[in-house]
mmCIF file of C-alpha atoms in Angstrom:
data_model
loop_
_atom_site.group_PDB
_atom_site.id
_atom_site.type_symbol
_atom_site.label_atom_id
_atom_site.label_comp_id
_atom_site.label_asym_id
_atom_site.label_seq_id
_atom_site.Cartn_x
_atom_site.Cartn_y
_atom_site.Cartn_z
ATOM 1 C CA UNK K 1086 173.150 -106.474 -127.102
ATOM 2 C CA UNK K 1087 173.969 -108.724 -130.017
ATOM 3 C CA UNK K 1088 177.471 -109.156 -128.712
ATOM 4 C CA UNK K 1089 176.173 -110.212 -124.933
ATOM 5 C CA UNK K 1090 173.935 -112.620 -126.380
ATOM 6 C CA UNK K 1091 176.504 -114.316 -128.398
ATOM 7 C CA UNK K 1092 178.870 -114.598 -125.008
ATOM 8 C CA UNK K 1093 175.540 -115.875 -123.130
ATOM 9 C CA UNK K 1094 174.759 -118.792 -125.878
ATOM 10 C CA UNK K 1095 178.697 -119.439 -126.179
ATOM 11 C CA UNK K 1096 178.470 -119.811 -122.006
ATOM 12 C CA UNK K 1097 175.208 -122.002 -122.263
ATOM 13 C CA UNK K 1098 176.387 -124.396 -124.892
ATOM 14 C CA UNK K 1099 179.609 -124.561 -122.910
ATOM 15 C CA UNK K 1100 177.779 -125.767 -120.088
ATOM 16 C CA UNK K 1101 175.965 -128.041 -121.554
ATOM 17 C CA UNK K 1102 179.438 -129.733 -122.842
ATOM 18 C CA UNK K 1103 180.696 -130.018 -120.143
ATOM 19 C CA UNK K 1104 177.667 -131.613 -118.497
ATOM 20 C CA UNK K 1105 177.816 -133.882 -121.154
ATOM 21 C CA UNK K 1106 181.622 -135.315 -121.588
ATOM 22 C CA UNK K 1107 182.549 -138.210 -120.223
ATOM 23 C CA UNK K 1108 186.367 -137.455 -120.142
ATOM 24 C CA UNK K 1109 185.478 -134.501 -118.542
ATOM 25 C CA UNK K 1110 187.779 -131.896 -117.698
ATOM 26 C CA UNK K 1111 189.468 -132.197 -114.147
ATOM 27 C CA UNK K 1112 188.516 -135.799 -114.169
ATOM 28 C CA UNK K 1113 190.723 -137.088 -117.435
ATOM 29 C CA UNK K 1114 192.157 -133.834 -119.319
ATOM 30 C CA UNK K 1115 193.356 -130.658 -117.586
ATOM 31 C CA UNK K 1116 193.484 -127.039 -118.751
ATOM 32 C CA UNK K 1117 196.592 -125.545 -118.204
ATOM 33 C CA UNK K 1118 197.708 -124.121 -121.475
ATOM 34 C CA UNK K 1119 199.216 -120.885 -122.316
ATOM 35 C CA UNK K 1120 197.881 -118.694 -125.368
ATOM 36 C CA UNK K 1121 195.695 -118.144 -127.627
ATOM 37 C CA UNK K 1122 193.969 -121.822 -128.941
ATOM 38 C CA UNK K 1123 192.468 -119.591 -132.135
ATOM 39 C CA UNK K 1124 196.069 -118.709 -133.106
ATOM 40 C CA UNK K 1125 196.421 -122.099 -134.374
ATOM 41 C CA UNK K 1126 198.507 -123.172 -131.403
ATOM 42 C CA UNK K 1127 199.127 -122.965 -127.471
ATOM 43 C CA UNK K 1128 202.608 -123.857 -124.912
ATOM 44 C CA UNK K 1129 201.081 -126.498 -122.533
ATOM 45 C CA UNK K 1130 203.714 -127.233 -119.114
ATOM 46 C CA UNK K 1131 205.525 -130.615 -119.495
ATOM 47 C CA UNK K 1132 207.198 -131.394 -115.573
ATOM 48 C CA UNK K 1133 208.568 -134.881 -115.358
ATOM 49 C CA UNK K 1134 210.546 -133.316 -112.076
ATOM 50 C CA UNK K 1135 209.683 -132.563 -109.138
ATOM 51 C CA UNK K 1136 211.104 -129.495 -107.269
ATOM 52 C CA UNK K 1137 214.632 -130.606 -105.306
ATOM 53 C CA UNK K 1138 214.773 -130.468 -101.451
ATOM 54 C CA UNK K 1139 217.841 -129.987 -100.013
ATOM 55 C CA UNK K 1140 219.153 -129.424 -96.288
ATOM 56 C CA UNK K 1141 219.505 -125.984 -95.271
ATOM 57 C CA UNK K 1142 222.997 -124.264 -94.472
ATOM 58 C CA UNK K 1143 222.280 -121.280 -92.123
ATOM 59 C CA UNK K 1144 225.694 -120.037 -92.239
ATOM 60 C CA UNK K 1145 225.663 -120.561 -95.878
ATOM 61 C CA UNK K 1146 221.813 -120.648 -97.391
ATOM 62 C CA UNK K 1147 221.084 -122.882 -99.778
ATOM 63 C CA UNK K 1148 222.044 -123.398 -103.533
ATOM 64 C CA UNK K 1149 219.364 -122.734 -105.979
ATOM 65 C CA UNK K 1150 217.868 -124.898 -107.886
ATOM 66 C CA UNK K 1151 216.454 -124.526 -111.540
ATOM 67 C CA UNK K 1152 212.929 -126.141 -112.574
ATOM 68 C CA UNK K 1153 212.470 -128.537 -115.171
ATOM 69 C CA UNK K 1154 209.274 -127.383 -116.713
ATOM 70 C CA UNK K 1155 209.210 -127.395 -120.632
ATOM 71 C CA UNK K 1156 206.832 -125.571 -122.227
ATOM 72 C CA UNK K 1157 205.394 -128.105 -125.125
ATOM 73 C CA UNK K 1158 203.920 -126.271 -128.228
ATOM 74 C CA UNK K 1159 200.669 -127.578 -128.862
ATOM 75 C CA UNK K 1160 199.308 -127.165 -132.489
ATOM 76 C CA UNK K 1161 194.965 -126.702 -132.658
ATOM 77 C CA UNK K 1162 194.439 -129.381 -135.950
ATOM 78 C CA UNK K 1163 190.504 -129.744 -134.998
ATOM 79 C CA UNK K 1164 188.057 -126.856 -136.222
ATOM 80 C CA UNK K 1165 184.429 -127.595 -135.923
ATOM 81 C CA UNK K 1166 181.382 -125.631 -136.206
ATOM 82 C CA UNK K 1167 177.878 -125.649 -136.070
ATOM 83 C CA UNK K 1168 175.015 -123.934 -138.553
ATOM 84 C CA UNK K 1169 171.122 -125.609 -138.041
ATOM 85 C CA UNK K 1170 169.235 -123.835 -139.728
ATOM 86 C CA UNK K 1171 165.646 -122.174 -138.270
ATOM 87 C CA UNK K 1172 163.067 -121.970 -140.855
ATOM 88 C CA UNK K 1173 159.931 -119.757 -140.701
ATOM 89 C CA UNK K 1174 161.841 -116.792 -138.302
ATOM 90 C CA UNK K 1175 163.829 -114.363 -138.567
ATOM 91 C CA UNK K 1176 166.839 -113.684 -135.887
ATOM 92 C CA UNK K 1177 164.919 -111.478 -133.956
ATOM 93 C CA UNK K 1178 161.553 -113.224 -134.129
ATOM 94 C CA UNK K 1179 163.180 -117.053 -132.777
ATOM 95 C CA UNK K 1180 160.806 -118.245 -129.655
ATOM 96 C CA UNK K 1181 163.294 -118.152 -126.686
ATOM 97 C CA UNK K 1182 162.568 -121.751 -126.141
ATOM 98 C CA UNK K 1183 163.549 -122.737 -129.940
ATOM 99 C CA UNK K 1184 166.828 -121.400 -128.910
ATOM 100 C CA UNK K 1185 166.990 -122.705 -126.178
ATOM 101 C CA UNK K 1186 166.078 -126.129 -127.430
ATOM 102 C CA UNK K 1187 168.844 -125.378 -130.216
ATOM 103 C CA UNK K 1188 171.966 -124.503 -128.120
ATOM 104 C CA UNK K 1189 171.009 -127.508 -125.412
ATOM 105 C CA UNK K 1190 171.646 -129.820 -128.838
ATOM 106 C CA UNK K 1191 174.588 -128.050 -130.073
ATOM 107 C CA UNK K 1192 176.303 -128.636 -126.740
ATOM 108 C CA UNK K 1193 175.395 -132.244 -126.850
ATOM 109 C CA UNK K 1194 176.087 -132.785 -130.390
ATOM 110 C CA UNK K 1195 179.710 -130.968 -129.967
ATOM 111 C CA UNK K 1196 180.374 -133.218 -126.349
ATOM 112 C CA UNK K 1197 179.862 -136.282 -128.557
ATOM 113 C CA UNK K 1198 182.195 -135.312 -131.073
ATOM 114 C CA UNK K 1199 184.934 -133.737 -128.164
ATOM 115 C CA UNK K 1200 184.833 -136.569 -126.679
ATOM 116 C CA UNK K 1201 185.313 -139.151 -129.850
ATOM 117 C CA UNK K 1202 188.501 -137.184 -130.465
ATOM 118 C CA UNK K 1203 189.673 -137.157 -126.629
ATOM 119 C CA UNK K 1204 189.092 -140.882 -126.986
ATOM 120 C CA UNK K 1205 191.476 -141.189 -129.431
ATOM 121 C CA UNK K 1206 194.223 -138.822 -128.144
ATOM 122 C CA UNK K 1207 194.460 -140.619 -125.050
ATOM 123 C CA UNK K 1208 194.824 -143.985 -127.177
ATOM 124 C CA UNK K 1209 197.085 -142.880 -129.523
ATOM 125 C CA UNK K 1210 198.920 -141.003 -126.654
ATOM 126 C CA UNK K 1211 199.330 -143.904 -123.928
ATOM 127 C CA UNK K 1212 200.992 -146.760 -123.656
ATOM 128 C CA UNK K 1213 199.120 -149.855 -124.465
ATOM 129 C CA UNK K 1214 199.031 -152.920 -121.946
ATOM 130 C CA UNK K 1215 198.062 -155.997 -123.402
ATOM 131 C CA UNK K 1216 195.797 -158.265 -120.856
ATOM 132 C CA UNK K 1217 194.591 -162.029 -120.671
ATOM 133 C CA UNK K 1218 190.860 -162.386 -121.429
ATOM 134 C CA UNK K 1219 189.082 -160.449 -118.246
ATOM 135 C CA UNK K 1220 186.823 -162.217 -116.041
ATOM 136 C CA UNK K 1221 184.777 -160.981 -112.616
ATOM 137 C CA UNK K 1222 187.806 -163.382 -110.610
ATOM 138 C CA UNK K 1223 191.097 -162.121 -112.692
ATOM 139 C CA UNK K 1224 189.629 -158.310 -113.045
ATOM 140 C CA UNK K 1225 190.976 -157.081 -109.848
ATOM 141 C CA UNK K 1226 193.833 -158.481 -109.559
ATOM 142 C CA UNK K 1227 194.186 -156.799 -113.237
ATOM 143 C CA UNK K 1228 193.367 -153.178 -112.107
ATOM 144 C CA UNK K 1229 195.709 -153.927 -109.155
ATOM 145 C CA UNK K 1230 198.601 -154.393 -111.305
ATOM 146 C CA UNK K 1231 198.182 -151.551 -113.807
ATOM 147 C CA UNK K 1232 197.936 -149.932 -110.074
ATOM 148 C CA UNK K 1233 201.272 -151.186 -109.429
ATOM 149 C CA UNK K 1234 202.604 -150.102 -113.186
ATOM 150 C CA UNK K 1235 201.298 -146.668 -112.616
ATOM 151 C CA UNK K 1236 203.142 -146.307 -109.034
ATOM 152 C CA UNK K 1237 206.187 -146.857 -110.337
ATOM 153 C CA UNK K 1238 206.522 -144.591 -112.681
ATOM 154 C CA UNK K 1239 205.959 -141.772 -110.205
ATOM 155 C CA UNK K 1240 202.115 -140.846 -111.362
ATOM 156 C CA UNK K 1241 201.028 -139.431 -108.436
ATOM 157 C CA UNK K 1242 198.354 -141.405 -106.196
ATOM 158 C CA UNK K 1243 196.692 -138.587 -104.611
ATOM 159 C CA UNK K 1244 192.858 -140.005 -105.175
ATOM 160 C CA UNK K 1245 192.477 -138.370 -108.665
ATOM 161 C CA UNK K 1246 193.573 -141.367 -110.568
ATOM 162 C CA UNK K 1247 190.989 -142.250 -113.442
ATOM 163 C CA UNK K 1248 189.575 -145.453 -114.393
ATOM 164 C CA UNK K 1249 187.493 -145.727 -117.986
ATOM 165 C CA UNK K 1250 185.936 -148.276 -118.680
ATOM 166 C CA UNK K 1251 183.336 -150.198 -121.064
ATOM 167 C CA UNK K 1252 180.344 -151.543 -120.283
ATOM 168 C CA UNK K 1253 181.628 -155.064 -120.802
ATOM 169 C CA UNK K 1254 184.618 -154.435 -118.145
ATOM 170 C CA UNK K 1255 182.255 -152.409 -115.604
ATOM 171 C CA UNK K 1256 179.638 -155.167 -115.213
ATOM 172 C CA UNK K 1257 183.033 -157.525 -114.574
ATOM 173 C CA UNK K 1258 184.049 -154.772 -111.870
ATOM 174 C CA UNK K 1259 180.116 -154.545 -110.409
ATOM 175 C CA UNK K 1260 180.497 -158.177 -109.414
ATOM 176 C CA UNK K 1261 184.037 -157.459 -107.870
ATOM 177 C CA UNK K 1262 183.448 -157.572 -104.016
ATOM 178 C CA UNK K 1263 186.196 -155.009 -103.829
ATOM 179 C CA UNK K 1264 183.937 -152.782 -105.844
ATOM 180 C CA UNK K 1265 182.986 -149.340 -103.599
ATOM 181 C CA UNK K 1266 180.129 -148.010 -105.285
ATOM 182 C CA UNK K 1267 179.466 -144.226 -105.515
ATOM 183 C CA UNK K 1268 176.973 -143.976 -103.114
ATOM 184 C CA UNK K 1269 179.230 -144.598 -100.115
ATOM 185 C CA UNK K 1270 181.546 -142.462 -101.616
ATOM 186 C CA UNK K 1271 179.792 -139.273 -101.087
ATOM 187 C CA UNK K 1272 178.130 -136.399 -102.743
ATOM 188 C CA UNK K 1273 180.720 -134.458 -104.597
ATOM 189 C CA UNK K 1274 181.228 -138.065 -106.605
ATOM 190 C CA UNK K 1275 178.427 -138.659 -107.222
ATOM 191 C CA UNK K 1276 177.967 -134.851 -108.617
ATOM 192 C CA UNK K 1277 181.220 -135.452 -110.964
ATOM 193 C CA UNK K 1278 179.414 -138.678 -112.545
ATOM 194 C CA UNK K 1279 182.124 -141.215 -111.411
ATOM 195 C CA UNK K 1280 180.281 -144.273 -110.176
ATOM 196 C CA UNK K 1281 182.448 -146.047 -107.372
ATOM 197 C CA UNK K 1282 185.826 -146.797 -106.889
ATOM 198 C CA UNK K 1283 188.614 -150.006 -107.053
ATOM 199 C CA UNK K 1284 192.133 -150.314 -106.183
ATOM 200 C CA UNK K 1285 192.614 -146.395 -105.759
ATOM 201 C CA UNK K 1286 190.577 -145.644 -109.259
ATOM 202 C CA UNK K 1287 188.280 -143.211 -109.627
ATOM 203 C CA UNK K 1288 185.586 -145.149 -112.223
ATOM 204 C CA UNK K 1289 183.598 -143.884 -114.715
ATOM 205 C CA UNK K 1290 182.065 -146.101 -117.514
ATOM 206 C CA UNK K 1291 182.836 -145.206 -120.843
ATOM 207 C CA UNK K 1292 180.516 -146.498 -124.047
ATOM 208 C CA UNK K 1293 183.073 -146.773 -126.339
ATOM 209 C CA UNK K 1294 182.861 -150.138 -128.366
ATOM 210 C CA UNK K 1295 187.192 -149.929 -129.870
ATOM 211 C CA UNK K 1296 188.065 -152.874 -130.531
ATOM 212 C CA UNK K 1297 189.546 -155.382 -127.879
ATOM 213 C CA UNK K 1298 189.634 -152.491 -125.261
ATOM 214 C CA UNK K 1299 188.344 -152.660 -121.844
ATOM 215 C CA UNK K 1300 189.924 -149.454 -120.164
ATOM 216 C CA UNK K 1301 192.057 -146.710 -119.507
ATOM 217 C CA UNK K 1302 193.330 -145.233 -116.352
ATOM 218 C CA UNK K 1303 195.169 -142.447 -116.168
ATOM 219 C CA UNK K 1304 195.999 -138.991 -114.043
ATOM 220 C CA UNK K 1305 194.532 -135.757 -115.370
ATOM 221 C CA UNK K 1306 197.837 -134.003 -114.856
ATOM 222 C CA UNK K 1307 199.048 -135.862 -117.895
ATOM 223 C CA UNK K 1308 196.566 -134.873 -120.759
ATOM 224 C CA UNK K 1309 195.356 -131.380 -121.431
ATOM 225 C CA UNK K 1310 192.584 -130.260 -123.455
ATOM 226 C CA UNK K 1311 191.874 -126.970 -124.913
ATOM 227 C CA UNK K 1312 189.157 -125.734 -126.089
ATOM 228 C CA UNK K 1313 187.083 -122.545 -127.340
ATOM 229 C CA UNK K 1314 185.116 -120.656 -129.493
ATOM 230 C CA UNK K 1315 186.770 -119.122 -132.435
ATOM 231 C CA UNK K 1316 183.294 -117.780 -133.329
ATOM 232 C CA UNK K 1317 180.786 -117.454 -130.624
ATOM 233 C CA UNK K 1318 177.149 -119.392 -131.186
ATOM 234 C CA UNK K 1319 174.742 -117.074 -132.156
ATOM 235 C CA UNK K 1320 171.466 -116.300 -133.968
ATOM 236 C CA UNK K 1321 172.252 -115.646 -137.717
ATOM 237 C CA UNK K 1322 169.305 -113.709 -140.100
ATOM 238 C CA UNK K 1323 169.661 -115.240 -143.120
ATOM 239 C CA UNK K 1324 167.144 -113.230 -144.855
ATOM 240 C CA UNK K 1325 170.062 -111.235 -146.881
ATOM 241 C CA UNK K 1326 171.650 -114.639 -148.289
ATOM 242 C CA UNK K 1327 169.803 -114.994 -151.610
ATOM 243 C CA UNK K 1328 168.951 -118.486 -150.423
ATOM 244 C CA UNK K 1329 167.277 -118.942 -147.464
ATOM 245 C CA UNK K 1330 163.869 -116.217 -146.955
ATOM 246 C CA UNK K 1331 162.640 -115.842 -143.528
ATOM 247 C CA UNK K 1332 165.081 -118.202 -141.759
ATOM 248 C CA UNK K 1333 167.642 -117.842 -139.261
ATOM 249 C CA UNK K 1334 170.176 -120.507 -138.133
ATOM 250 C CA UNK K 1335 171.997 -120.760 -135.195
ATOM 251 C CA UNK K 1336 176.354 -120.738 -135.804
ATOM 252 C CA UNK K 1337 178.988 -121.447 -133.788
ATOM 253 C CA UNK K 1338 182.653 -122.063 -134.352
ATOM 254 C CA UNK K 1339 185.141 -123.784 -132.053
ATOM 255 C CA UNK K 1340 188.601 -124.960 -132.155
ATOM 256 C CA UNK K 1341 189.975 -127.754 -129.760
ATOM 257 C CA UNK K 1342 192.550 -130.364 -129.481
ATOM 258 C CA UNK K 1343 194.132 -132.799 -126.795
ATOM 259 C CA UNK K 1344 197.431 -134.297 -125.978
ATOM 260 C CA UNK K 1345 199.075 -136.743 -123.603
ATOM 261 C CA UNK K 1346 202.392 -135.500 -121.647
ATOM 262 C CA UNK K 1347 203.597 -138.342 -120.516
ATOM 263 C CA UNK K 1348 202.930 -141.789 -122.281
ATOM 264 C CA UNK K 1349 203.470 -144.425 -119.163
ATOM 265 C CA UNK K 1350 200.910 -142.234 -117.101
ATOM 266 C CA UNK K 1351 197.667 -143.354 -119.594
ATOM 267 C CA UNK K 1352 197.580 -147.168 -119.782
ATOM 268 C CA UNK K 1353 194.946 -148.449 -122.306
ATOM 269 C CA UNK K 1354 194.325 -151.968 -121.438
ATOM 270 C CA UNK K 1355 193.288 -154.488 -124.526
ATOM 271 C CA UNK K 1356 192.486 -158.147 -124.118
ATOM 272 C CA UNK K 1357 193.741 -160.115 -126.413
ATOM 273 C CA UNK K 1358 194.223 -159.146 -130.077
ATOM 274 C CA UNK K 1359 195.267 -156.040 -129.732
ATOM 275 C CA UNK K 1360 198.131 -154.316 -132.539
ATOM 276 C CA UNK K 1361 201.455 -152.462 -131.767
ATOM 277 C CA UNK K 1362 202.769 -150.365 -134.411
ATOM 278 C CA UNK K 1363 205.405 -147.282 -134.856
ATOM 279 C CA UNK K 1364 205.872 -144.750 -137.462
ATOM 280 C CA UNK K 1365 208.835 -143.912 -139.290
ATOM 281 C CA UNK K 1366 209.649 -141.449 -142.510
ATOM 282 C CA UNK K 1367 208.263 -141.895 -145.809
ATOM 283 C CA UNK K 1368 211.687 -142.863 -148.181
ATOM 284 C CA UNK K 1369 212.046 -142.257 -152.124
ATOM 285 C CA UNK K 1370 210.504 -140.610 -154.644
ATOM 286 C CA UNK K 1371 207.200 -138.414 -153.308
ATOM 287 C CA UNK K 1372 207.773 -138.773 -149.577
ATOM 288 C CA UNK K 1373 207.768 -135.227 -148.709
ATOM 289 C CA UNK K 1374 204.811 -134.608 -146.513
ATOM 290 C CA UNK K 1375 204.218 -138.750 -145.430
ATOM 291 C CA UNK K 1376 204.822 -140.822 -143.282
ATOM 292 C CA UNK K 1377 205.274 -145.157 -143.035
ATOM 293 C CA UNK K 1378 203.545 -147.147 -140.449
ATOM 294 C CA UNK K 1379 205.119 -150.569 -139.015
ATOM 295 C CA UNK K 1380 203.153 -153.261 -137.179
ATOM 296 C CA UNK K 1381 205.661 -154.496 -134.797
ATOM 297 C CA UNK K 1382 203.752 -156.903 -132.742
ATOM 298 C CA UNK K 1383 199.762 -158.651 -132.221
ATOM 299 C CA UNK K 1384 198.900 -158.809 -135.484
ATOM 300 C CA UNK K 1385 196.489 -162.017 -136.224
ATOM 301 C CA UNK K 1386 197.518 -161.940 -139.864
ATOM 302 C CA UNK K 1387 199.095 -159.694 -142.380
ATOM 303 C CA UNK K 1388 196.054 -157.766 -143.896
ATOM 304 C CA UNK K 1389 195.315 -154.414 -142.477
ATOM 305 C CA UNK K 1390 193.560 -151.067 -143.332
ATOM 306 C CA UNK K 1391 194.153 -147.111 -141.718
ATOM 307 C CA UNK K 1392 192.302 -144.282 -141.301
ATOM 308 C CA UNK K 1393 193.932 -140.760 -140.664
ATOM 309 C CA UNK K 1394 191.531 -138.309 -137.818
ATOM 310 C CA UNK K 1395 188.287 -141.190 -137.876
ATOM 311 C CA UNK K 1396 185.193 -139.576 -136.909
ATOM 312 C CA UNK K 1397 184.442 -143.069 -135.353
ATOM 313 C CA UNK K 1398 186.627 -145.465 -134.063
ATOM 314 C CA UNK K 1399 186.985 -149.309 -135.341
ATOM 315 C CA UNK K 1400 184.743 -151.849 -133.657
ATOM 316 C CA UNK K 1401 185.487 -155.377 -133.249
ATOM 317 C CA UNK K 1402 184.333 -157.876 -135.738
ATOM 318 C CA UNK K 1403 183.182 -154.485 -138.077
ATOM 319 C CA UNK K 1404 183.196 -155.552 -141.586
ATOM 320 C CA UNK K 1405 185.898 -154.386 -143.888
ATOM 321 C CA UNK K 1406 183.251 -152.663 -146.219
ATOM 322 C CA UNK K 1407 181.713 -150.816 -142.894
ATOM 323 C CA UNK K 1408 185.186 -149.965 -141.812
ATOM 324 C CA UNK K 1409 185.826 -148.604 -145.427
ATOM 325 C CA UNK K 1410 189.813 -148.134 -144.466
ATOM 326 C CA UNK K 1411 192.611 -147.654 -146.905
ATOM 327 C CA UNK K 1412 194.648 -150.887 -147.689
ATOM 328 C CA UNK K 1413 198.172 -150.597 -145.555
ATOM 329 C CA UNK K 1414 201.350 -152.853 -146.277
ATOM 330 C CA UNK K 1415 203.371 -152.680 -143.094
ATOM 331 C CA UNK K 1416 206.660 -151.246 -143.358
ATOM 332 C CA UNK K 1417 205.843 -149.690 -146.663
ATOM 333 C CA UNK K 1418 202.219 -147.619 -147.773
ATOM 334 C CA UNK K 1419 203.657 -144.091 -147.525
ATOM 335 C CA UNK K 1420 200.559 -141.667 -145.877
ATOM 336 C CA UNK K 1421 200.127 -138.365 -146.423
ATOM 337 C CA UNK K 1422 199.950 -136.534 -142.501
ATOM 338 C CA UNK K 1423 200.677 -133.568 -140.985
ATOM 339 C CA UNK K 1424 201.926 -133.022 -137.084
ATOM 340 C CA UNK K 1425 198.967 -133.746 -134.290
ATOM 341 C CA UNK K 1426 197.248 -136.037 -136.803
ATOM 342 C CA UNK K 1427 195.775 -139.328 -135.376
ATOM 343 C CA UNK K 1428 196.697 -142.730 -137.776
ATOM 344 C CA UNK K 1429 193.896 -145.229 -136.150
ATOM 345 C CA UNK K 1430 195.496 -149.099 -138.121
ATOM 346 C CA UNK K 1431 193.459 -151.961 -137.962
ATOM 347 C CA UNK K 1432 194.064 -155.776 -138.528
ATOM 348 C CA UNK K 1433 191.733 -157.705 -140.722
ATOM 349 C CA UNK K 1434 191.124 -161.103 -140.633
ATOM 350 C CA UNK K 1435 188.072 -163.139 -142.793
ATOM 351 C CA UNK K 1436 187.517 -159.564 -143.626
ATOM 352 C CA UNK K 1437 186.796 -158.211 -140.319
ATOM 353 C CA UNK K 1438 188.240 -156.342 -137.815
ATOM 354 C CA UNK K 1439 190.116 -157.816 -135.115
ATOM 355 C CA UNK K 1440 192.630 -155.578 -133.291
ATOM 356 C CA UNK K 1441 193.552 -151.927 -133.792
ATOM 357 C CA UNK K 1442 196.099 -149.161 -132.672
ATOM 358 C CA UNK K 1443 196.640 -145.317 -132.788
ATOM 359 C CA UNK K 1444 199.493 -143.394 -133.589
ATOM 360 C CA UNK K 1445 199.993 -139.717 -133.038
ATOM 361 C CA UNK K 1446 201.813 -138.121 -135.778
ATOM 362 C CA UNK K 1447 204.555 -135.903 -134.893
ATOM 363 C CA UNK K 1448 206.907 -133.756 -137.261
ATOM 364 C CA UNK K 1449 209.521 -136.858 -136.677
ATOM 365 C CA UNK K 1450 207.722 -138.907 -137.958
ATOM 366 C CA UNK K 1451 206.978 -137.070 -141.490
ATOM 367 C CA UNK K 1452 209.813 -136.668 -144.604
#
């Protein structure tokens, strides 16, 4: 019994994520992934071909052709878990609707933090596309270019094209007249929380505050999530513990990561003030294990700051003591990484923050 109730909580706080994400699956990440995410690492399918068509020979058939698909190995870097304690009840004595009440908040709490980290995958992932200042008369003809950009680099325009935005940007795009909202788009839309449509773009608005970004569209057959339980949620009695006396808690322990195939297929638009950087290996004495970031291009000054993995990403005019970032010189602070980690760099000016840019670490880029 103990063992179906920890597959039915797993399956309810599951639920509830996915209720709760705004990059949802299907909409901006897909799931195709092979193995075991608990192992420490899956193969995801990397296709930048399509299969070749050829006219057909009857006398002679047909050559065959091979496929292009790579298999990409994915490594799992994020391990989270939840343990809220339950005082006054034992594991068998919790009120159904405590734990009810419980696993509804661990599935919100562990969307939020999901999609914080999906955030910055797909912005450390894409390709950023720098933008004049937006406006409700230059913000279609905007969208309508990255439209264009997107087109011609074969991403596939087959009405599951993605659109993110902030709340600044989507009260621009609610005064465009070319606007469709998602009630005369119909039901299954509306179900899937995406709130109307421009230029081909699926739209969804996104509350992230990142500094200097408006949006980022994409295709969901370029960025794969994976996620699951390496420890299924549960009621734990921890009467036995020495610590706690009549108290249970309710644990759970999942592993998850996300990555972007193809880097021209997730554009993240910034108005102006936004960084470009690249990352190189660490040189000299005590390199092993780091790596050197460069700012190549948008910097406002020369003083900036890094985080590696933030739990929160950098807002615009955030104070340098709020940020709390490590000092960077450009071209030469050596950081200590490992493969799949996320560099998020910031530029400083009056002692604020003013642009910023992610970096996905990969075993290249480390000494």
């Amino acid at each position: 019994m103990a063992h179906e109730l920890q597959e039915r909580y797993s399956e309810l706080v599951l639920a509830k994520l996915r209720d709760e994400l705004v990059l949802s699956d299907g909409f901006v990440f897909n799931n195709d992934y092979e193995g075991d995410p608990t192992a420490g690492a899956v193969k995801i399918p990397q296709r930048d071909t399509e299969v070749a068509v050829s006219d057909y020979d009857k006398a002679n058939g047909i050559s065959a052709t091979s496929g292009s698909t790579g298999y990409v190995t994915m490594p799992i870097s994020k391990d989270k878990a939840v343990n809220e304690i339950i005082d006054g009840y034992d594991a068998e004595g919790v009120p159904d609707d405590l734990v009810a009440d419980r696993l509804d908040s661990a599935g919100y709490s562990m969307a939020a933090q999901v999609d914080t980290d999906g955030g910055a995958a797909l912005l450390s992932g894409g390709t950023v596309t720098n933008v004049a200042e937006l406006t409700k008369d230059n913000i279609y003809a905007t969208i309508v270019d990255i439209r264009r950009d997107m087109s011609k680099a074969k991403v596939p325009n087959d009405g599951r094209r993605f659109l993110l935005v902030t709340p600044d940007a989507f009260a621009l795009i609610l005064k465009s007249p070319e606007f469709i909202s998602a009630s005369d788009l119909g039901d299954s839309v509306k179900q899937n929380g995406i709130l109307g449509k421009i230029a081909g773009f699926l739209v969804k608005e996104w509350n992230d505050t990142t500094a200097n970004l408006a949006m980022i569209a994409g295709h969901p057959r370029f960025a794969t999530r994976v996620l699951e339980f390496s420890v299924p949620v549960h009621i734990e009695d921890l009467n036995g513990s020495g610590k706690y006396i009549g108290a249970s808690a309710v644990q759970g322990r999942y592993v998850y990561d996300h990555k972007v195939l193809r880097s021209v297929a997730v554009r993240c638009v910034y108005t102006p003030g936004s960084l470009t950087a690249s990352l190189a290996k660490a040189t000299g004495e005590g390199s092993t294990g780091k790596t050197v970031v460069t700012v190549t291009a948008g910097n406002t000054g020369t003083t900036y700051a890094y985080k590696v993995n933030p739990t929160a990403r950098a807002t615009f005019d955030e104070t340098a003591t709020a940020y709390a970032g490590t000092s960077l010189t450009s071209g030469t602070t050596a950081i200590e990484v490992s493969a799949g980690d996320v560099i998020e760099v910031v530029n400083l000016s009056s002692s604020k923050v003013k642009a910023v840019t992610y970096l996905t670490v990969t075993s290249d880029d480390i000494a």
